[in-house]
Short mmCIF file of C-alpha atoms in Angstrom, two decimals:
data_model
loop_
_atom_site.label_atom_id
_atom_site.label_comp_id
_atom_site.label_asym_id
_atom_site.label_seq_id
_atom_site.Cartn_x
_atom_site.Cartn_y
_atom_site.Cartn_z
CA MET G 1 14.50 -8.81 -1.33
CA ASN G 2 14.64 -7.24 2.14
CA ALA G 3 15.11 -9.91 4.79
CA ARG G 4 12.51 -8.36 6.99
CA GLY G 5 9.87 -8.42 4.21
CA ILE G 6 10.82 -11.42 2.07
CA LEU G 7 7.98 -12.90 0.46
CA THR G 8 8.66 -13.82 -3.20
CA SER G 9 5.92 -13.07 -5.77
CA ALA G 10 5.92 -16.87 -6.88
CA LEU G 11 5.06 -17.77 -3.38
CA LEU G 12 2.61 -15.20 -2.52
CA LEU G 13 0.70 -15.42 -5.90
CA ALA G 14 0.44 -19.20 -6.29
CA ALA G 15 -2.89 -20.67 -6.84
CA PRO G 16 -4.03 -23.09 -4.21
CA GLY G 17 -3.53 -26.02 -6.67
CA ALA G 18 -0.14 -25.16 -7.41
CA ALA G 19 2.83 -27.58 -6.60
CA GLY G 20 4.59 -27.07 -3.32
CA ALA G 21 8.26 -26.97 -2.63
CA GLN G 22 10.45 -29.59 -4.57
CA LEU G 23 11.31 -32.66 -2.32
CA PRO G 24 15.10 -33.28 -1.54
CA GLY G 25 16.49 -35.17 -4.41
CA THR G 26 13.88 -34.33 -6.79
CA ARG G 27 15.24 -33.33 -10.26
CA ALA G 28 14.10 -30.15 -11.93
CA PRO G 29 13.27 -30.80 -15.62
CA GLY G 30 14.40 -28.92 -18.72
CA ALA G 31 18.02 -28.15 -17.90
CA PRO G 32 19.91 -27.77 -21.34
CA THR G 33 22.52 -30.60 -21.97
CA THR G 34 24.48 -28.17 -24.04
CA LEU G 35 25.07 -24.51 -23.59
CA THR G 36 25.27 -21.69 -26.24
CA ALA G 37 28.27 -19.35 -26.00
CA GLU G 38 25.95 -16.65 -24.45
CA GLN G 39 24.76 -19.21 -21.90
CA GLN G 40 28.26 -20.30 -21.08
CA ALA G 41 29.28 -16.64 -20.42
CA ALA G 42 26.31 -15.99 -18.14
CA ARG G 43 26.91 -19.06 -16.23
CA ALA G 44 30.63 -18.10 -15.56
CA ILE G 45 29.56 -14.67 -14.45
CA TYR G 46 26.91 -16.25 -12.25
CA LYS G 47 29.34 -18.63 -10.60
CA GLU G 48 31.87 -15.85 -10.13
CA ILE G 49 29.68 -13.37 -8.12
CA VAL G 50 27.96 -16.14 -6.12
CA GLU G 51 31.15 -17.34 -4.88
CA ILE G 52 32.03 -13.88 -3.52
CA ASN G 53 30.52 -13.49 0.06
CA THR G 54 28.55 -10.28 -0.11
CA ALA G 55 26.56 -10.66 3.14
CA ASP G 56 26.04 -7.49 5.14
CA SER G 57 28.33 -8.00 8.25
CA VAL G 58 31.27 -10.22 7.01
CA GLY G 59 31.14 -9.90 3.15
CA SER G 60 32.17 -7.28 0.58
CA VAL G 61 29.94 -5.99 -2.19
CA THR G 62 32.86 -3.76 -3.33
CA ARG G 63 34.82 -6.79 -4.07
CA ALA G 64 32.02 -8.09 -6.37
CA ALA G 65 31.59 -4.77 -7.96
CA GLU G 66 35.31 -4.57 -8.71
CA VAL G 67 35.31 -8.12 -10.30
CA VAL G 68 32.30 -7.18 -12.53
CA ALA G 69 33.72 -3.84 -13.45
CA ALA G 70 36.88 -5.50 -14.75
CA ARG G 71 34.78 -7.48 -17.14
CA PHE G 72 33.13 -4.32 -18.57
CA ARG G 73 36.41 -2.65 -18.96
CA ALA G 74 37.88 -5.62 -20.81
CA ALA G 75 34.69 -5.60 -23.00
CA GLY G 76 35.59 -2.05 -24.06
CA PHE G 77 33.20 0.04 -21.93
CA PRO G 78 34.75 3.62 -21.43
CA ALA G 79 36.10 4.29 -17.95
CA ALA G 80 33.81 7.31 -17.79
CA ASP G 81 30.73 4.95 -18.02
CA ILE G 82 31.97 2.68 -15.23
CA HIS G 83 31.51 3.72 -11.55
CA ILE G 84 32.15 2.11 -8.27
CA VAL G 85 30.79 4.52 -5.86
CA GLY G 86 29.39 4.49 -2.22
CA PRO G 87 29.93 5.86 1.40
CA ALA G 88 33.49 6.69 2.40
CA ASP G 89 32.89 5.30 5.90
CA ALA G 90 31.94 1.94 4.34
CA PRO G 91 34.50 0.69 1.97
CA ALA G 92 32.78 -2.66 1.56
CA LYS G 93 29.43 -1.21 0.65
CA HIS G 94 30.18 0.39 -2.68
CA ASN G 95 27.76 0.06 -5.70
CA LEU G 96 28.64 -0.55 -9.26
CA ILE G 97 26.98 1.63 -12.04
CA VAL G 98 27.63 0.98 -15.78
CA ARG G 99 26.03 2.89 -18.78
CA LEU G 100 25.64 1.61 -22.20
CA ARG G 101 25.34 4.75 -24.29
CA GLY G 102 22.36 4.75 -26.80
CA LYS G 103 21.18 7.39 -29.35
CA GLY G 104 19.82 9.85 -26.69
CA ARG G 105 16.24 9.41 -27.90
CA GLY G 106 14.50 9.52 -24.50
CA LYS G 107 15.39 8.99 -20.89
CA PRO G 108 17.50 5.99 -19.90
CA ILE G 109 16.14 2.71 -18.60
CA LEU G 110 17.57 1.57 -15.26
CA LEU G 111 18.39 -2.16 -14.79
CA LEU G 112 18.56 -2.65 -11.13
CA ALA G 113 19.74 -5.77 -8.90
CA HIS G 114 21.47 -6.08 -5.64
CA LEU G 115 24.81 -7.79 -5.00
CA ASP G 116 24.35 -8.17 -1.36
CA VAL G 117 22.90 -11.39 0.20
CA VAL G 118 21.33 -12.56 3.53
CA GLN G 119 23.99 -14.10 5.89
CA ALA G 120 24.55 -17.74 5.51
CA LEU G 121 26.17 -19.87 8.32
CA ARG G 122 28.34 -22.65 7.09
CA ALA G 123 27.17 -24.84 9.97
CA ASP G 124 23.66 -24.76 8.63
CA TRP G 125 24.45 -25.83 5.24
CA PRO G 126 25.43 -29.36 4.05
CA ARG G 127 27.91 -27.50 1.74
CA ASP G 128 29.69 -24.30 1.54
CA PRO G 129 26.88 -21.60 0.81
CA PHE G 130 29.42 -19.69 -1.15
CA THR G 131 30.20 -22.45 -3.57
CA PHE G 132 28.33 -22.51 -6.79
CA ILE G 133 26.89 -25.95 -7.51
CA GLU G 134 24.79 -27.27 -10.32
CA GLU G 135 23.06 -30.47 -9.32
CA ASP G 136 19.58 -32.16 -10.06
CA GLY G 137 18.56 -29.37 -12.48
CA TYR G 138 19.22 -26.59 -9.85
CA PHE G 139 21.89 -24.03 -9.19
CA TRP G 140 22.63 -24.10 -5.45
CA GLY G 141 24.21 -21.42 -3.32
CA ARG G 142 23.50 -18.27 -1.22
CA GLY G 143 22.08 -15.64 -3.49
CA VAL G 144 21.48 -17.82 -6.68
CA SER G 145 17.74 -16.68 -6.54
CA ASP G 146 17.95 -13.58 -4.46
CA ASP G 147 19.29 -11.76 -6.27
CA LYS G 148 22.52 -12.79 -8.09
CA SER G 149 20.55 -14.49 -10.77
CA MET G 150 19.29 -11.15 -12.12
CA CYS G 151 22.84 -9.67 -11.44
CA ALA G 152 24.32 -12.27 -13.69
CA MET G 153 21.55 -11.92 -16.38
CA PHE G 154 21.90 -7.98 -16.67
CA ILE G 155 25.65 -8.21 -16.64
CA ALA G 156 25.69 -10.93 -19.45
CA ASN G 157 23.14 -9.27 -21.45
CA MET G 158 24.82 -5.77 -21.29
CA LEU G 159 28.09 -7.39 -22.28
CA ARG G 160 26.42 -9.21 -25.11
CA TYR G 161 24.91 -5.89 -26.38
CA LYS G 162 28.21 -4.33 -26.63
CA LYS G 163 29.86 -7.25 -28.31
CA GLU G 164 27.16 -7.29 -30.90
CA GLY G 165 27.46 -3.70 -31.47
CA TRP G 166 23.81 -3.00 -30.63
CA VAL G 167 23.05 0.67 -29.95
CA PRO G 168 19.71 1.27 -28.10
CA GLU G 169 17.57 4.23 -28.72
CA ARG G 170 18.12 5.36 -25.23
CA ASP G 171 20.88 4.71 -22.65
CA LEU G 172 20.75 1.64 -20.46
CA ILE G 173 21.99 1.99 -16.88
CA LEU G 174 22.99 -1.16 -14.85
CA ALA G 175 22.96 -0.60 -11.06
CA LEU G 176 24.21 -3.30 -8.78
CA THR G 177 23.86 -2.22 -5.34
CA ALA G 178 24.56 -2.95 -1.60
CA ASP G 179 22.51 -3.38 1.49
CA GLU G 180 19.14 -4.18 0.07
CA GLU G 181 18.90 -7.13 2.46
CA GLY G 182 19.79 -4.99 5.45
CA GLY G 183 22.54 -2.95 6.91
CA ASN G 184 23.13 0.75 7.36
CA HIS G 185 24.30 1.77 3.74
CA ASN G 186 21.54 0.90 1.22
CA GLY G 187 22.84 1.53 -2.20
CA VAL G 188 19.95 2.82 -3.69
CA SER G 189 19.30 5.46 -1.02
CA TRP G 190 22.92 6.53 -1.17
CA LEU G 191 22.81 6.86 -4.93
CA ILE G 192 19.56 8.88 -4.86
CA GLU G 193 21.01 11.11 -2.29
CA ASN G 194 24.38 11.53 -3.54
CA ARG G 195 24.64 10.47 -7.23
CA ARG G 196 21.17 10.73 -8.60
CA GLU G 197 22.77 11.70 -12.00
CA LEU G 198 24.05 8.21 -12.51
CA ILE G 199 20.91 6.33 -12.20
CA ASP G 200 18.12 8.82 -13.21
CA ALA G 201 15.88 7.05 -15.56
CA GLU G 202 12.37 6.94 -17.09
CA TYR G 203 11.70 3.89 -15.22
CA ALA G 204 13.64 0.85 -13.73
CA ILE G 205 13.37 -2.90 -14.13
CA ASN G 206 14.15 -4.73 -10.98
CA GLU G 207 13.28 -7.99 -8.95
CA GLY G 208 10.01 -8.68 -7.29
CA GLY G 209 8.16 -10.27 -10.20
CA GLY G 210 8.49 -13.57 -12.00
CA GLY G 211 6.58 -16.64 -13.09
CA THR G 212 4.78 -19.37 -11.13
CA LEU G 213 4.96 -23.04 -12.16
CA GLN G 214 2.26 -25.52 -11.58
CA ASP G 215 3.18 -29.20 -12.22
CA ASP G 216 6.41 -27.72 -14.01
CA LYS G 217 4.29 -25.95 -16.49
CA PRO G 218 3.98 -21.93 -16.48
CA LEU G 219 0.82 -20.92 -14.79
CA PHE G 220 1.16 -17.02 -14.86
CA HIS G 221 3.84 -14.25 -15.13
CA SER G 222 3.75 -11.41 -12.69
CA ILE G 223 5.13 -7.86 -12.85
CA GLN G 224 5.64 -6.11 -9.53
CA ALA G 225 4.32 -2.61 -9.93
CA ALA G 226 3.85 -1.65 -6.29
CA GLU G 227 4.84 -2.88 -2.77
CA LYS G 228 3.78 -2.28 0.78
CA VAL G 229 6.04 -0.47 2.81
CA TYR G 230 7.73 -1.96 6.06
CA GLU G 231 7.35 -0.09 9.44
CA ASP G 232 8.22 -1.33 12.86
CA PHE G 233 6.13 0.36 15.75
CA THR G 234 7.43 -0.04 19.34
CA PHE G 235 4.74 -0.36 22.05
CA THR G 236 6.13 0.65 25.43
CA VAL G 237 4.48 0.69 28.90
CA LYS G 238 6.29 2.05 31.96
CA ASN G 239 5.45 1.77 35.50
CA THR G 240 6.88 2.50 38.94
CA GLY G 241 6.95 -1.13 39.72
CA GLY G 242 7.01 -2.38 43.10
CA HIS G 243 7.27 -5.65 45.24
CA SER G 244 5.52 -8.61 43.57
CA SER G 245 3.88 -9.67 46.92
CA VAL G 246 1.62 -6.38 46.52
CA PRO G 247 0.18 -6.68 42.99
CA ARG G 248 -1.67 -3.72 41.48
CA LYS G 249 -4.08 -3.53 38.58
CA ASP G 250 -1.65 -1.13 36.66
CA ASN G 251 0.72 -3.79 35.58
CA ALA G 252 2.82 -2.93 32.55
CA ILE G 253 2.89 -6.34 31.17
CA TYR G 254 -0.89 -6.65 31.42
CA SER G 255 -1.41 -3.34 29.86
CA LEU G 256 0.80 -4.15 27.00
CA SER G 257 -0.85 -7.62 26.62
CA GLN G 258 -4.33 -6.08 26.39
CA ALA G 259 -2.92 -3.59 23.70
CA LEU G 260 -1.58 -6.42 21.57
CA LEU G 261 -4.79 -8.40 21.86
CA ARG G 262 -6.67 -5.36 20.45
CA VAL G 263 -4.23 -5.06 17.55
CA GLN G 264 -4.76 -8.94 16.87
CA GLN G 265 -8.45 -8.51 16.80
CA TYR G 266 -8.45 -5.42 14.40
CA THR G 267 -8.66 -5.88 10.62
CA PHE G 268 -7.69 -2.83 8.63
CA PRO G 269 -10.05 -1.90 5.91
CA VAL G 270 -9.63 -2.89 2.39
CA GLU G 271 -7.48 -0.71 0.13
CA LEU G 272 -7.52 -1.51 -3.52
CA ASN G 273 -5.32 0.27 -5.86
CA ALA G 274 -4.82 0.20 -9.61
CA VAL G 275 -2.23 -2.61 -9.27
CA THR G 276 -4.25 -4.75 -6.80
CA THR G 277 -7.42 -4.36 -8.75
CA ALA G 278 -5.83 -5.52 -11.83
CA PHE G 279 -4.10 -8.43 -9.79
CA PHE G 280 -7.43 -9.76 -8.73
CA ALA G 281 -9.04 -9.50 -11.95
CA GLN G 282 -6.26 -11.34 -13.61
CA THR G 283 -5.82 -14.02 -10.85
CA ALA G 284 -9.42 -14.87 -10.92
CA LYS G 285 -8.73 -16.44 -14.29
CA VAL G 286 -6.49 -19.12 -12.70
CA GLU G 287 -8.02 -19.47 -9.07
CA MET G 288 -10.52 -22.03 -7.81
CA PRO G 289 -14.18 -20.97 -8.50
CA SER G 290 -15.13 -19.79 -4.92
CA LEU G 291 -12.04 -17.37 -4.62
CA ALA G 292 -12.37 -16.39 -8.44
CA THR G 293 -16.00 -15.42 -7.77
CA ALA G 294 -15.07 -13.28 -4.72
CA MET G 295 -12.26 -11.66 -6.53
CA ARG G 296 -14.49 -10.49 -9.50
CA ALA G 297 -17.07 -9.28 -7.01
CA LEU G 298 -14.47 -7.34 -5.07
CA VAL G 299 -13.22 -5.73 -8.29
CA ALA G 300 -16.62 -4.75 -9.30
CA ASN G 301 -17.30 -3.28 -5.85
CA PRO G 302 -14.35 -2.78 -3.54
CA ALA G 303 -16.87 -2.14 -0.74
CA ASP G 304 -18.18 -5.79 -0.89
CA THR G 305 -17.47 -7.07 2.52
CA ALA G 306 -18.64 -10.54 1.87
CA ALA G 307 -16.14 -10.84 -1.04
CA ALA G 308 -13.49 -9.49 1.05
CA ARG G 309 -14.14 -11.90 3.83
CA VAL G 310 -13.92 -15.01 1.35
CA ILE G 311 -10.68 -13.68 0.06
CA SER G 312 -9.26 -13.04 3.38
CA THR G 313 -9.70 -16.72 4.37
CA ASP G 314 -6.54 -17.29 2.28
CA PRO G 315 -3.41 -15.58 3.96
CA ARG G 316 -1.64 -15.19 0.70
CA TYR G 317 -4.42 -12.80 -0.55
CA ALA G 318 -5.60 -11.41 2.66
CA SER G 319 -2.40 -9.40 3.05
CA MET G 320 -2.86 -8.07 -0.51
CA LEU G 321 -6.18 -6.43 0.47
CA ARG G 322 -5.00 -4.28 3.33
CA THR G 323 -2.38 -2.82 5.77
CA THR G 324 -1.53 -5.54 8.18
CA CYS G 325 0.12 -5.30 11.61
CA VAL G 326 1.45 -8.20 13.82
CA ALA G 327 3.36 -8.49 17.10
CA THR G 328 6.83 -10.05 16.39
CA MET G 329 9.00 -9.33 19.52
CA LEU G 330 8.24 -9.04 23.24
CA SER G 331 10.12 -8.09 26.31
CA GLY G 332 9.24 -7.10 30.03
CA GLY G 333 10.08 -7.11 33.65
CA HIS G 334 13.52 -7.06 35.25
CA ALA G 335 13.29 -9.47 38.21
CA PRO G 336 10.95 -12.50 38.91
CA ASN G 337 10.00 -11.00 42.19
CA ALA G 338 9.36 -7.41 41.10
CA LEU G 339 6.25 -5.80 39.34
CA PRO G 340 7.41 -4.86 35.77
CA GLN G 341 8.72 -1.31 35.41
CA THR G 342 8.80 -1.53 31.61
CA ALA G 343 7.17 -3.84 28.96
CA LYS G 344 7.96 -3.63 25.25
CA ALA G 345 6.67 -5.12 22.10
CA ASN G 346 7.55 -4.76 18.40
CA VAL G 347 4.61 -4.42 16.08
CA ASN G 348 5.61 -5.06 12.38
CA CYS G 349 3.35 -3.42 9.79
CA ARG G 350 3.19 -3.69 6.12
CA ILE G 351 1.49 -0.50 4.88
CA ALA G 352 -0.60 -0.42 1.85
CA PRO G 353 0.48 2.16 -0.89
CA SER G 354 -2.55 4.38 -0.20
CA SER G 355 -1.77 4.76 3.49
CA LYS G 356 1.00 6.51 5.28
CA ALA G 357 2.92 5.46 8.45
CA SER G 358 1.51 8.38 10.40
CA GLN G 359 -2.06 7.31 9.58
CA VAL G 360 -1.21 3.65 10.67
CA ARG G 361 0.26 4.97 13.96
CA ALA G 362 -2.90 6.99 14.51
CA ALA G 363 -5.05 4.09 13.81
CA LEU G 364 -3.00 1.88 16.26
CA GLU G 365 -3.29 4.52 19.08
CA ARG G 366 -7.10 4.65 18.37
CA ILE G 367 -7.29 0.69 18.58
CA VAL G 368 -5.39 0.38 21.69
CA ASP G 369 -7.16 3.32 23.35
CA ASP G 370 -4.89 3.36 26.35
CA THR G 371 -2.66 6.40 27.10
CA ALA G 372 -0.29 4.19 29.13
CA VAL G 373 0.93 2.57 26.02
CA ALA G 374 3.31 4.71 24.08
CA ILE G 375 3.53 4.04 20.25
CA VAL G 376 6.47 5.07 18.40
CA GLY G 377 7.59 4.56 14.75
CA GLU G 378 10.84 5.74 13.06
CA ARG G 379 10.28 5.80 9.40
CA PRO G 380 8.85 8.93 7.60
CA ASP G 381 5.85 8.85 5.49
CA ARG G 382 6.21 7.47 2.01
CA THR G 383 6.10 10.05 -0.83
CA ASP G 384 5.68 7.84 -3.93
CA GLY G 385 1.80 8.34 -4.07
CA ALA G 386 -0.73 5.94 -5.43
CA PRO G 387 0.40 3.16 -7.69
CA ALA G 388 0.33 3.88 -11.27
CA PRO G 389 -0.35 1.56 -14.30
CA ILE G 390 2.59 -0.24 -15.75
CA HIS G 391 4.42 1.48 -18.45
CA PRO G 392 2.50 0.56 -21.56
CA ALA G 393 5.79 -0.33 -23.57
CA LEU G 394 7.05 -2.51 -20.85
CA LEU G 395 3.73 -4.31 -20.50
CA LYS G 396 3.18 -4.99 -23.99
CA ALA G 397 6.72 -6.23 -24.42
CA THR G 398 6.31 -8.46 -21.31
CA GLU G 399 2.93 -9.89 -22.53
CA SER G 400 4.33 -10.63 -26.17
CA LEU G 401 7.43 -12.19 -24.99
CA THR G 402 5.57 -14.18 -22.36
CA LYS G 403 3.15 -15.74 -24.81
CA GLN G 404 6.05 -16.36 -27.06
CA MET G 405 8.37 -18.12 -24.47
CA PHE G 406 5.97 -19.60 -22.02
CA GLY G 407 2.52 -20.01 -23.67
CA ASP G 408 -0.89 -18.45 -23.49
CA ILE G 409 -0.66 -17.51 -19.71
CA PRO G 410 -1.91 -14.31 -18.04
CA VAL G 411 0.47 -11.47 -17.09
CA ILE G 412 -0.40 -10.27 -13.81
CA PRO G 413 0.39 -6.88 -12.25
CA THR G 414 1.16 -7.46 -8.51
CA MET G 415 1.86 -5.56 -5.37
CA SER G 416 4.53 -7.22 -3.10
CA THR G 417 3.76 -7.65 0.55
CA GLY G 418 7.35 -7.84 1.14
CA ALA G 419 9.86 -5.15 0.30
CA THR G 420 12.44 -4.52 -2.48
CA ASP G 421 14.42 -1.31 -3.25
CA GLY G 422 11.73 -0.57 -5.84
CA TYR G 423 9.97 1.63 -3.16
CA ARG G 424 12.98 3.81 -2.61
CA LEU G 425 13.09 4.44 -6.33
CA ARG G 426 9.40 5.17 -6.60
CA ASN G 427 9.79 7.63 -3.67
CA ALA G 428 12.53 9.32 -5.81
CA GLY G 429 10.24 9.66 -8.79
CA ILE G 430 11.51 6.66 -10.80
CA PRO G 431 8.64 4.18 -11.41
CA THR G 432 10.08 0.68 -10.77
CA TYR G 433 8.62 -2.69 -12.06
CA GLY G 434 9.68 -6.23 -11.06
CA VAL G 435 9.75 -8.35 -14.14
CA SER G 436 12.20 -11.30 -14.80
CA GLY G 437 11.01 -14.21 -16.80
CA ILE G 438 12.40 -16.48 -13.96
CA PHE G 439 9.73 -19.24 -13.19
CA SER G 440 9.69 -21.32 -10.04
CA ALA G 441 7.24 -23.62 -8.11
CA PRO G 442 6.01 -22.02 -4.95
CA GLY G 443 8.51 -22.02 -2.26
CA GLU G 444 11.08 -24.14 -3.96
CA THR G 445 13.85 -21.60 -4.22
CA ASN G 446 14.07 -21.05 -0.24
CA ALA G 447 15.49 -17.55 -0.76
CA HIS G 448 17.06 -16.26 2.44
CA GLY G 449 16.91 -19.77 3.85
CA ARG G 450 19.29 -23.03 3.95
CA ASN G 451 19.87 -24.64 0.58
CA GLU G 452 18.77 -21.63 -1.66
CA LYS G 453 18.41 -22.80 -5.18
CA LEU G 454 17.15 -22.01 -8.61
CA ARG G 455 16.25 -24.18 -11.57
CA VAL G 456 18.84 -24.26 -14.12
CA LYS G 457 16.11 -23.98 -16.98
CA SER G 458 14.74 -21.00 -15.12
CA PHE G 459 18.03 -19.07 -15.15
CA TYR G 460 18.73 -19.60 -18.92
CA ASP G 461 14.87 -18.71 -19.69
CA GLY G 462 15.40 -15.52 -17.57
CA LEU G 463 18.53 -14.69 -19.39
CA ALA G 464 16.85 -14.83 -22.78
CA PHE G 465 13.63 -13.16 -21.76
CA LEU G 466 15.39 -10.24 -20.26
CA HIS G 467 17.82 -9.92 -23.22
CA GLU G 468 14.77 -9.59 -25.53
CA LEU G 469 12.62 -7.54 -23.19
CA VAL G 470 15.34 -4.86 -22.71
CA LYS G 471 15.98 -4.72 -26.46
CA GLN G 472 12.30 -4.20 -27.22
CA VAL G 473 11.66 -1.45 -24.64
CA ALA G 474 15.01 0.38 -25.39
CA GLY G 475 15.33 -0.40 -29.11
CA PRO G 476 14.25 1.10 -32.42
CA GLY G 477 10.56 1.58 -33.00
CA GLN G 478 9.65 1.72 -29.26
CA PRO G 479 7.83 4.73 -27.64
CA VAL G 480 10.32 7.10 -25.98
CA SER G 481 9.73 10.09 -23.66
#
């Protein structure tokens, strides 16, 4: 998940009563004492790719892609169905695409995961972050939760399908990509622009969803079906400056400060969509009474300002309701004894799917109401349109498997307030859904942070869940396009 927008679904969506992050030394329950052959194979893949440094500035996604490609070649996948491709000027940022041929009855399903990880400084970790460790019921290491767990699951399951001789109704495409977490060579964007034919699909299964645990028990399972779009706006005020002994009212720092205060005081309007409406309707089933009542009221009447006000008291849900903008960086002035000639701030916005960057910029200009403040954004408007309902076959399979594996808990469509590569695919006309079968307690994985970890049980549960999910949506008897 993008470093600038990281907010895992499990953390964002956890009910207030849910357990917090695991304490140091606490053992996570449920790790198997013996492994099946399929689990052993998946663990070996997991270990291999975690121990390859794939961070943006110092690592190599290409190296990991080559190691994984060798496994597919050894398993008998034709060379014509294995592609390592990427920008010529970035040899460490190439992507792996593998196709499992089906019967051609419908468009392919794309299985997407990113091989790159956030940088991890050795000095910040008690152990080498690129050493795969199993301890206290967790797997530890950079990328074990974001996103090499799903990489390993998809790889292991694709190899297993081949070994078992299973032929899906439609092709399956595995895409393991670069620079999702940052960098200048995003793999999904490059593939869309240069090799669309390799990844074109009816829809994609991606990260961004998952399950939440309360007291080590499944509380609910989420499917990410939409996400906000990230946009940085630069606020700039320029001035002729002068000697600090002769102050003037038109001070660049003061003008910028006043503009930022107006942004702080402004609340964007509620913008529900098909996904967030379903989210609040389902989340009301597991929330505390006061929030649950407000959620039901807002679903019934999105213009209910009183209900929105109650929901907004919880920061986790406030950001689900609307576009948000917040000041994140500030600079100004050039000398302690001179009036500032320039003052700048970065305002980071997370834009709801029903809004566009140009609309948010216009709103900011209206809010600030000062021509001395120039507001500039760089990203073009999104083109993916309003969020659509989850693909019915995928939703049905997820609900059935969730009940079978994790109990009678709700499956909740969600909109991420952070960012994944899903929005890039949606912009390109490929619906994308985050679903994994990976459960965690709120905050415990510490993705992007020190001592990143994932429950051992959750890894093997996700492996089994995705194995069956993909077989159901791509196998005999399933609806095809």
